[in-house]
Amino acid sequence: MGRGRYVWPVLVVGAAAGAGTALLWTLPDMFGDALPDRIAVHWGPNGKADRWVPSSDLRGSGTVPWLVTCAIALGIGLYGWPRRMLRGSMGAVLGGGLGFFGAIQYSTVAVNAGATDWRETSIPWWHVVLVLTALLLGGALGYWTGSRGPDHRPERSEPPKTSRIPLHKGERTVWIGYCHNRWIPWVGGILTLSSMGPLVTAEDPDLSFVLMITFSLLFTALVLSALTSVRVLVNERGLHVRLGLPGLTAKRIPLDRVVSAYGAEFRPTQLGGWGYRITPDHTVLMLRGGPCLVVRQTGTERDFVVSVDDADRAAALLNTLREHPPR
């Protein structure tokens, strides 16, 4: 695509940044002089205002995060404009960001209009629904718009040759491998203890506040427990990957869908970071850098990559079973 792969993202993001900034700056003018000098900008779980800014700062408080969002979208576009999925991701960031910040700006202005004291304002529940709906619809529309056009996918390289495991007739074998992440439990523990601070320091916590914190902690603990380790099973049925303590199934690839498998060394930065990732060329379950099992399968252009120790042996068995399936 030449220079176009860099010019188009700049033009698209620049136009979106200008249009979004104009929207955020003109929204307060819709209510004329009805805004007080001090504007409530944050409300607690009980719906009561607990933070304010001068009305002169309202435009900037919405514009700055919007421009940061545009910078993130520009980075995505410059990195992968030729790829349809990354163009769609750039559009989703722009559309979702504009819908989110625009809805927040409208909600803030509407709630404060006509108020004499910022402490008297309260935010209706449907404003929260409005913000979330604008975020989701804007993101979906942005992704749909950005993913139009051709997908310039590079040619897939041939997988490296791997060894095979000799199996006698009628012989059955199973390979089980593990991978553990040692720092995620520590980070989860620190975040969990930190998030308990509001329960201890709040002067008058209401029931909704306590329930929100409790369910947030339970959800965080479940997610972190799932990402602490992975168990990979290879047998005559194919590949089966389970996550962490709950044993949740993360991926299952039947043997008849396996094209080839091999072991490779990857760093998290090469495949989009830690956790579960979907890139234009890979579906990734990355818990740590190092040996990974890579499985190419039918029905998709994305290779499956999972962090696991002794990945070469897992690939050898998977290839052997694929070429000589048990009867």
Short mmCIF file of N, CA and C in Angstrom, two decimals, residues 18-170:
data_model
loop_
_atom_site.label_atom_id
_atom_site.label_comp_id
_atom_site.label_asym_id
_atom_site.label_seq_id
_atom_site.Cartn_x
_atom_site.Cartn_y
_atom_site.Cartn_z
N GLY A 18 -10.98 16.16 15.37
CA GLY A 18 -11.56 17.49 15.20
C GLY A 18 -13.07 17.50 15.42
N ALA A 19 -13.77 16.51 14.83
CA ALA A 19 -15.22 16.45 14.98
C ALA A 19 -15.62 16.18 16.43
N GLY A 20 -14.90 15.27 17.09
CA GLY A 20 -15.22 14.97 18.48
C GLY A 20 -14.96 16.15 19.41
N THR A 21 -13.86 16.85 19.18
CA THR A 21 -13.55 18.02 20.00
C THR A 21 -14.60 19.10 19.81
N ALA A 22 -15.03 19.31 18.57
CA ALA A 22 -16.08 20.31 18.32
C ALA A 22 -17.37 19.94 19.04
N LEU A 23 -17.71 18.64 19.03
CA LEU A 23 -18.93 18.19 19.71
C LEU A 23 -18.83 18.42 21.21
N LEU A 24 -17.71 18.04 21.82
CA LEU A 24 -17.55 18.18 23.27
C LEU A 24 -17.53 19.64 23.70
N TRP A 25 -17.04 20.53 22.85
CA TRP A 25 -16.99 21.95 23.20
C TRP A 25 -18.33 22.64 23.01
N THR A 26 -19.16 22.13 22.09
CA THR A 26 -20.44 22.80 21.84
C THR A 26 -21.58 22.26 22.69
N LEU A 27 -21.44 21.06 23.26
CA LEU A 27 -22.52 20.50 24.09
C LEU A 27 -22.91 21.41 25.26
N PRO A 28 -21.97 22.00 26.02
CA PRO A 28 -22.39 22.89 27.11
C PRO A 28 -23.18 24.11 26.65
N ASP A 29 -22.97 24.53 25.39
CA ASP A 29 -23.70 25.70 24.89
C ASP A 29 -25.17 25.40 24.64
N MET A 30 -25.54 24.13 24.59
CA MET A 30 -26.94 23.78 24.37
C MET A 30 -27.82 24.28 25.50
N PHE A 31 -27.25 24.46 26.70
CA PHE A 31 -28.04 24.87 27.86
C PHE A 31 -27.81 26.32 28.24
N GLY A 32 -27.11 27.06 27.38
CA GLY A 32 -26.93 28.49 27.59
C GLY A 32 -26.32 28.83 28.93
N ASP A 33 -26.99 29.74 29.68
CA ASP A 33 -26.50 30.21 30.98
C ASP A 33 -27.09 29.42 32.15
N ALA A 34 -27.63 28.24 31.86
CA ALA A 34 -28.30 27.48 32.93
C ALA A 34 -27.31 26.73 33.82
N LEU A 35 -26.03 26.70 33.47
CA LEU A 35 -25.05 25.96 34.26
C LEU A 35 -24.51 26.82 35.40
N PRO A 36 -24.38 26.25 36.59
CA PRO A 36 -23.82 27.00 37.72
C PRO A 36 -22.30 27.14 37.58
N ASP A 37 -21.69 27.94 38.47
CA ASP A 37 -20.24 28.13 38.42
C ASP A 37 -19.49 26.86 38.79
N ARG A 38 -20.06 26.06 39.69
CA ARG A 38 -19.46 24.79 40.07
C ARG A 38 -20.34 23.66 39.55
N ILE A 39 -19.71 22.70 38.87
CA ILE A 39 -20.45 21.64 38.20
C ILE A 39 -20.05 20.30 38.81
N ALA A 40 -21.03 19.51 39.21
CA ALA A 40 -20.76 18.16 39.70
C ALA A 40 -20.33 17.28 38.53
N VAL A 41 -19.25 16.53 38.73
CA VAL A 41 -18.73 15.68 37.66
C VAL A 41 -18.61 14.22 38.07
N HIS A 42 -18.94 13.90 39.32
CA HIS A 42 -18.86 12.51 39.76
C HIS A 42 -19.91 12.26 40.82
N TRP A 43 -20.53 11.08 40.72
CA TRP A 43 -21.57 10.70 41.66
C TRP A 43 -21.26 9.32 42.22
N GLY A 44 -21.52 9.14 43.50
CA GLY A 44 -21.27 7.86 44.15
C GLY A 44 -22.34 6.84 43.82
N PRO A 45 -22.20 5.61 44.35
CA PRO A 45 -23.19 4.56 44.09
C PRO A 45 -24.60 4.93 44.53
N ASN A 46 -24.71 5.85 45.51
CA ASN A 46 -26.04 6.28 45.96
C ASN A 46 -26.62 7.37 45.08
N GLY A 47 -25.90 7.78 44.03
CA GLY A 47 -26.39 8.80 43.12
C GLY A 47 -26.12 10.22 43.55
N LYS A 48 -25.46 10.43 44.69
CA LYS A 48 -25.18 11.78 45.17
C LYS A 48 -23.84 12.27 44.66
N ALA A 49 -23.77 13.57 44.37
CA ALA A 49 -22.54 14.15 43.84
C ALA A 49 -21.47 14.19 44.92
N ASP A 50 -20.22 13.86 44.55
CA ASP A 50 -19.13 13.90 45.51
C ASP A 50 -17.88 14.59 44.97
N ARG A 51 -17.94 15.15 43.76
CA ARG A 51 -16.80 15.90 43.23
C ARG A 51 -17.28 16.92 42.22
N TRP A 52 -16.59 18.06 42.17
CA TRP A 52 -16.99 19.13 41.27
C TRP A 52 -15.77 19.76 40.60
N VAL A 53 -16.03 20.49 39.51
CA VAL A 53 -15.01 21.29 38.84
C VAL A 53 -15.65 22.62 38.46
N PRO A 54 -14.84 23.67 38.27
CA PRO A 54 -15.41 24.93 37.76
C PRO A 54 -16.01 24.72 36.39
N SER A 55 -17.07 25.43 36.09
CA SER A 55 -17.73 25.26 34.80
C SER A 55 -16.80 25.58 33.64
N SER A 56 -15.80 26.43 33.88
CA SER A 56 -14.86 26.77 32.81
C SER A 56 -13.97 25.60 32.44
N ASP A 57 -13.85 24.60 33.33
CA ASP A 57 -13.00 23.44 33.06
C ASP A 57 -13.76 22.28 32.42
N LEU A 58 -15.06 22.43 32.22
CA LEU A 58 -15.86 21.31 31.75
C LEU A 58 -15.43 20.85 30.37
N ARG A 59 -15.19 21.79 29.47
CA ARG A 59 -14.83 21.40 28.10
C ARG A 59 -13.50 20.66 28.08
N GLY A 60 -12.53 21.17 28.82
CA GLY A 60 -11.23 20.51 28.82
C GLY A 60 -11.25 19.14 29.46
N SER A 61 -12.08 18.95 30.49
CA SER A 61 -12.12 17.66 31.18
C SER A 61 -12.64 16.55 30.29
N GLY A 62 -13.42 16.89 29.27
CA GLY A 62 -13.89 15.88 28.34
C GLY A 62 -13.01 15.76 27.11
N THR A 63 -12.38 16.85 26.71
CA THR A 63 -11.58 16.86 25.48
C THR A 63 -10.26 16.13 25.65
N VAL A 64 -9.61 16.29 26.79
CA VAL A 64 -8.29 15.67 26.99
C VAL A 64 -8.36 14.15 26.89
N PRO A 65 -9.24 13.46 27.62
CA PRO A 65 -9.30 11.99 27.45
C PRO A 65 -9.72 11.58 26.05
N TRP A 66 -10.54 12.39 25.39
CA TRP A 66 -10.92 12.07 24.02
C TRP A 66 -9.70 12.11 23.09
N LEU A 67 -8.84 13.10 23.25
CA LEU A 67 -7.64 13.19 22.42
C LEU A 67 -6.66 12.06 22.72
N VAL A 68 -6.60 11.64 23.99
CA VAL A 68 -5.77 10.48 24.34
C VAL A 68 -6.31 9.23 23.63
N THR A 69 -7.62 9.07 23.60
CA THR A 69 -8.24 7.96 22.88
C THR A 69 -7.90 8.00 21.40
N CYS A 70 -7.91 9.20 20.81
CA CYS A 70 -7.54 9.35 19.40
C CYS A 70 -6.09 8.94 19.16
N ALA A 71 -5.21 9.27 20.11
CA ALA A 71 -3.80 8.88 19.97
C ALA A 71 -3.66 7.36 19.99
N ILE A 72 -4.43 6.69 20.85
CA ILE A 72 -4.40 5.22 20.88
C ILE A 72 -4.90 4.65 19.54
N ALA A 73 -5.98 5.22 19.02
CA ALA A 73 -6.51 4.77 17.74
C ALA A 73 -5.51 4.99 16.62
N LEU A 74 -4.80 6.11 16.67
CA LEU A 74 -3.79 6.39 15.64
C LEU A 74 -2.67 5.35 15.68
N GLY A 75 -2.25 4.97 16.88
CA GLY A 75 -1.23 3.94 17.00
C GLY A 75 -1.67 2.62 16.38
N ILE A 76 -2.94 2.24 16.62
CA ILE A 76 -3.47 1.01 16.03
C ILE A 76 -3.49 1.11 14.51
N GLY A 77 -3.93 2.26 14.00
CA GLY A 77 -4.01 2.45 12.56
C GLY A 77 -2.66 2.44 11.88
N LEU A 78 -1.67 3.11 12.47
CA LEU A 78 -0.34 3.13 11.88
C LEU A 78 0.30 1.75 11.90
N TYR A 79 -0.04 0.97 12.91
CA TYR A 79 0.55 -0.37 13.03
C TYR A 79 -0.03 -1.34 12.00
N GLY A 80 -1.32 -1.27 11.76
CA GLY A 80 -1.92 -2.32 10.92
C GLY A 80 -3.03 -1.84 10.01
N TRP A 81 -2.90 -0.68 9.37
CA TRP A 81 -3.95 -0.19 8.49
C TRP A 81 -4.32 -1.17 7.38
N PRO A 82 -3.37 -1.90 6.77
CA PRO A 82 -3.77 -2.83 5.69
C PRO A 82 -4.66 -3.98 6.16
N ARG A 83 -4.64 -4.30 7.44
CA ARG A 83 -5.41 -5.43 7.95
C ARG A 83 -6.80 -4.99 8.35
N ARG A 84 -7.80 -5.70 7.86
CA ARG A 84 -9.19 -5.33 8.10
C ARG A 84 -9.53 -5.31 9.59
N MET A 85 -9.04 -6.31 10.33
CA MET A 85 -9.37 -6.39 11.75
C MET A 85 -8.81 -5.20 12.52
N LEU A 86 -7.60 -4.76 12.19
CA LEU A 86 -7.00 -3.64 12.90
C LEU A 86 -7.63 -2.32 12.49
N ARG A 87 -8.03 -2.20 11.24
CA ARG A 87 -8.79 -1.01 10.84
C ARG A 87 -10.10 -0.94 11.61
N GLY A 88 -10.75 -2.11 11.73
CA GLY A 88 -11.99 -2.14 12.50
C GLY A 88 -11.75 -1.81 13.96
N SER A 89 -10.63 -2.29 14.51
CA SER A 89 -10.31 -1.98 15.91
C SER A 89 -10.08 -0.48 16.10
N MET A 90 -9.39 0.14 15.14
CA MET A 90 -9.20 1.58 15.21
C MET A 90 -10.54 2.31 15.18
N GLY A 91 -11.43 1.87 14.28
CA GLY A 91 -12.76 2.48 14.21
C GLY A 91 -13.56 2.26 15.47
N ALA A 92 -13.41 1.07 16.10
CA ALA A 92 -14.14 0.79 17.34
C ALA A 92 -13.67 1.70 18.47
N VAL A 93 -12.34 1.94 18.54
CA VAL A 93 -11.82 2.84 19.57
C VAL A 93 -12.34 4.26 19.36
N LEU A 94 -12.34 4.72 18.12
CA LEU A 94 -12.83 6.07 17.83
C LEU A 94 -14.34 6.19 18.09
N GLY A 95 -15.10 5.24 17.53
CA GLY A 95 -16.55 5.31 17.69
C GLY A 95 -16.99 5.12 19.13
N GLY A 96 -16.41 4.12 19.80
CA GLY A 96 -16.75 3.90 21.20
C GLY A 96 -16.32 5.06 22.09
N GLY A 97 -15.13 5.59 21.81
CA GLY A 97 -14.65 6.73 22.62
C GLY A 97 -15.51 7.96 22.45
N LEU A 98 -15.89 8.26 21.20
CA LEU A 98 -16.73 9.43 20.96
C LEU A 98 -18.10 9.26 21.59
N GLY A 99 -18.68 8.05 21.45
CA GLY A 99 -19.98 7.82 22.08
C GLY A 99 -19.91 7.91 23.58
N PHE A 100 -18.84 7.35 24.18
CA PHE A 100 -18.68 7.35 25.63
C PHE A 100 -18.50 8.76 26.18
N PHE A 101 -17.51 9.49 25.66
CA PHE A 101 -17.23 10.83 26.18
C PHE A 101 -18.32 11.83 25.81
N GLY A 102 -18.92 11.65 24.63
CA GLY A 102 -20.03 12.53 24.28
C GLY A 102 -21.23 12.33 25.19
N ALA A 103 -21.56 11.06 25.50
CA ALA A 103 -22.69 10.79 26.39
C ALA A 103 -22.40 11.28 27.81
N ILE A 104 -21.16 11.11 28.28
CA ILE A 104 -20.81 11.60 29.61
C ILE A 104 -20.93 13.12 29.66
N GLN A 105 -20.45 13.78 28.61
CA GLN A 105 -20.53 15.25 28.58
C GLN A 105 -21.98 15.71 28.58
N TYR A 106 -22.82 15.07 27.77
CA TYR A 106 -24.24 15.44 27.74
C TYR A 106 -24.89 15.18 29.09
N SER A 107 -24.61 14.02 29.69
CA SER A 107 -25.22 13.69 30.97
C SER A 107 -24.80 14.69 32.05
N THR A 108 -23.52 15.05 32.07
CA THR A 108 -23.03 15.99 33.06
C THR A 108 -23.71 17.34 32.93
N VAL A 109 -23.79 17.83 31.69
CA VAL A 109 -24.42 19.14 31.45
C VAL A 109 -25.91 19.09 31.78
N ALA A 110 -26.59 18.02 31.38
CA ALA A 110 -28.04 17.93 31.60
C ALA A 110 -28.37 17.87 33.09
N VAL A 111 -27.57 17.12 33.87
CA VAL A 111 -27.84 17.00 35.30
C VAL A 111 -27.61 18.32 36.03
N ASN A 112 -26.59 19.07 35.61
CA ASN A 112 -26.24 20.31 36.30
C ASN A 112 -27.05 21.52 35.85
N ALA A 113 -27.70 21.43 34.70
CA ALA A 113 -28.45 22.57 34.18
C ALA A 113 -29.56 22.97 35.15
N GLY A 114 -29.57 24.22 35.52
CA GLY A 114 -30.60 24.76 36.40
C GLY A 114 -30.36 24.55 37.87
N ALA A 115 -29.29 23.83 38.25
CA ALA A 115 -29.00 23.59 39.67
C ALA A 115 -28.36 24.83 40.29
N THR A 116 -28.70 25.11 41.53
CA THR A 116 -28.09 26.24 42.25
C THR A 116 -26.88 25.81 43.07
N ASP A 117 -26.81 24.54 43.43
CA ASP A 117 -25.69 24.00 44.21
C ASP A 117 -25.35 22.62 43.66
N TRP A 118 -24.07 22.38 43.38
CA TRP A 118 -23.66 21.11 42.78
C TRP A 118 -23.99 19.92 43.68
N ARG A 119 -24.06 20.16 45.01
CA ARG A 119 -24.37 19.06 45.94
C ARG A 119 -25.80 18.57 45.80
N GLU A 120 -26.67 19.39 45.22
CA GLU A 120 -28.08 19.02 45.09
C GLU A 120 -28.34 18.13 43.88
N THR A 121 -27.35 17.99 43.01
CA THR A 121 -27.58 17.21 41.79
C THR A 121 -27.54 15.72 42.08
N SER A 122 -28.24 14.96 41.31
CA SER A 122 -28.21 13.49 41.36
C SER A 122 -28.37 12.97 39.94
N ILE A 123 -27.77 11.84 39.69
CA ILE A 123 -27.78 11.30 38.33
C ILE A 123 -28.81 10.18 38.22
N PRO A 124 -29.74 10.28 37.29
CA PRO A 124 -30.74 9.21 37.11
C PRO A 124 -30.09 7.93 36.59
N TRP A 125 -30.71 6.80 36.89
CA TRP A 125 -30.15 5.52 36.47
C TRP A 125 -30.08 5.39 34.96
N TRP A 126 -31.03 6.02 34.26
CA TRP A 126 -31.05 5.84 32.82
C TRP A 126 -29.90 6.58 32.14
N HIS A 127 -29.26 7.52 32.83
CA HIS A 127 -28.07 8.16 32.27
C HIS A 127 -26.92 7.16 32.17
N VAL A 128 -26.82 6.27 33.14
CA VAL A 128 -25.79 5.22 33.09
C VAL A 128 -26.05 4.31 31.89
N VAL A 129 -27.31 3.95 31.68
CA VAL A 129 -27.67 3.13 30.52
C VAL A 129 -27.35 3.86 29.22
N LEU A 130 -27.60 5.18 29.21
CA LEU A 130 -27.31 5.98 28.02
C LEU A 130 -25.82 5.94 27.68
N VAL A 131 -24.97 6.11 28.69
CA VAL A 131 -23.52 6.13 28.46
C VAL A 131 -23.04 4.77 27.94
N LEU A 132 -23.49 3.68 28.58
CA LEU A 132 -23.07 2.35 28.15
C LEU A 132 -23.58 2.03 26.75
N THR A 133 -24.81 2.44 26.45
CA THR A 133 -25.37 2.20 25.12
C THR A 133 -24.59 2.97 24.06
N ALA A 134 -24.26 4.22 24.36
CA ALA A 134 -23.48 5.02 23.40
C ALA A 134 -22.11 4.41 23.17
N LEU A 135 -21.49 3.88 24.23
CA LEU A 135 -20.19 3.23 24.10
C LEU A 135 -20.28 2.01 23.19
N LEU A 136 -21.26 1.14 23.44
CA LEU A 136 -21.39 -0.10 22.67
C LEU A 136 -21.80 0.17 21.22
N LEU A 137 -22.78 1.03 21.03
CA LEU A 137 -23.23 1.31 19.67
C LEU A 137 -22.15 2.03 18.88
N GLY A 138 -21.48 3.00 19.52
CA GLY A 138 -20.40 3.71 18.84
C GLY A 138 -19.27 2.78 18.46
N GLY A 139 -18.91 1.87 19.38
CA GLY A 139 -17.85 0.92 19.08
C GLY A 139 -18.23 -0.03 17.96
N ALA A 140 -19.47 -0.53 17.99
CA ALA A 140 -19.92 -1.45 16.94
C ALA A 140 -19.98 -0.76 15.58
N LEU A 141 -20.51 0.45 15.54
CA LEU A 141 -20.57 1.19 14.28
C LEU A 141 -19.18 1.52 13.78
N GLY A 142 -18.29 1.91 14.70
CA GLY A 142 -16.92 2.21 14.30
C GLY A 142 -16.20 1.00 13.74
N TYR A 143 -16.41 -0.16 14.38
CA TYR A 143 -15.76 -1.38 13.87
C TYR A 143 -16.30 -1.75 12.50
N TRP A 144 -17.61 -1.67 12.33
CA TRP A 144 -18.22 -2.01 11.04
C TRP A 144 -17.70 -1.08 9.95
N THR A 145 -17.61 0.22 10.24
CA THR A 145 -17.13 1.18 9.25
C THR A 145 -15.66 0.95 8.92
N GLY A 146 -14.85 0.73 9.96
CA GLY A 146 -13.42 0.58 9.73
C GLY A 146 -13.04 -0.71 9.05
N SER A 147 -13.86 -1.74 9.18
CA SER A 147 -13.51 -3.05 8.61
C SER A 147 -13.99 -3.22 7.18
N ARG A 148 -14.51 -2.14 6.57
CA ARG A 148 -14.86 -2.23 5.15
C ARG A 148 -13.58 -2.26 4.31
N GLY A 149 -13.66 -2.78 3.12
CA GLY A 149 -12.52 -2.76 2.22
C GLY A 149 -11.73 -4.06 2.27
N PRO A 150 -10.68 -4.14 1.46
CA PRO A 150 -9.90 -5.39 1.34
C PRO A 150 -9.06 -5.65 2.58
N ASP A 151 -8.67 -6.90 2.72
CA ASP A 151 -7.80 -7.32 3.82
C ASP A 151 -6.49 -7.80 3.21
N HIS A 152 -5.44 -7.02 3.38
CA HIS A 152 -4.14 -7.37 2.82
C HIS A 152 -3.41 -8.29 3.79
N ARG A 153 -3.67 -9.57 3.65
CA ARG A 153 -3.10 -10.56 4.56
C ARG A 153 -1.81 -11.11 3.94
N PRO A 154 -0.72 -11.07 4.68
CA PRO A 154 0.53 -11.63 4.14
C PRO A 154 0.42 -13.15 3.98
N GLU A 155 1.25 -13.66 3.08
CA GLU A 155 1.26 -15.10 2.86
C GLU A 155 1.69 -15.83 4.15
N ARG A 156 0.97 -16.91 4.45
CA ARG A 156 1.32 -17.68 5.64
C ARG A 156 2.58 -18.51 5.36
N SER A 157 3.52 -18.40 6.26
CA SER A 157 4.75 -19.16 6.10
C SER A 157 4.50 -20.64 6.45
N GLU A 158 5.31 -21.50 5.86
CA GLU A 158 5.20 -22.91 6.15
C GLU A 158 5.68 -23.18 7.58
N PRO A 159 4.95 -23.98 8.34
CA PRO A 159 5.39 -24.28 9.71
C PRO A 159 6.68 -25.09 9.68
N PRO A 160 7.55 -24.89 10.66
CA PRO A 160 8.80 -25.66 10.70
C PRO A 160 8.52 -27.15 10.88
N LYS A 161 9.43 -27.95 10.35
CA LYS A 161 9.29 -29.40 10.49
C LYS A 161 9.55 -29.81 11.94
N THR A 162 8.70 -30.69 12.43
CA THR A 162 8.85 -31.17 13.79
C THR A 162 9.03 -32.69 13.80
N SER A 163 9.57 -33.19 14.88
CA SER A 163 9.80 -34.63 15.00
C SER A 163 8.47 -35.35 15.26
N ARG A 164 8.49 -36.64 15.16
CA ARG A 164 7.32 -37.47 15.44
C ARG A 164 7.65 -38.42 16.58
N ILE A 165 6.62 -38.92 17.24
CA ILE A 165 6.80 -39.90 18.32
C ILE A 165 6.36 -41.26 17.79
N PRO A 166 7.25 -42.22 17.74
CA PRO A 166 6.85 -43.54 17.21
C PRO A 166 5.86 -44.24 18.13
N LEU A 167 4.75 -44.67 17.57
CA LEU A 167 3.72 -45.37 18.33
C LEU A 167 3.48 -46.74 17.69
N HIS A 168 3.40 -47.76 18.52
CA HIS A 168 3.09 -49.09 18.03
C HIS A 168 1.60 -49.22 17.76
N LYS A 169 1.26 -50.19 16.96
CA LYS A 169 -0.14 -50.40 16.61
C LYS A 169 -0.96 -50.66 17.86
N GLY A 170 -2.05 -49.91 17.99
CA GLY A 170 -2.94 -50.05 19.14
C GLY A 170 -2.47 -49.33 20.39
#
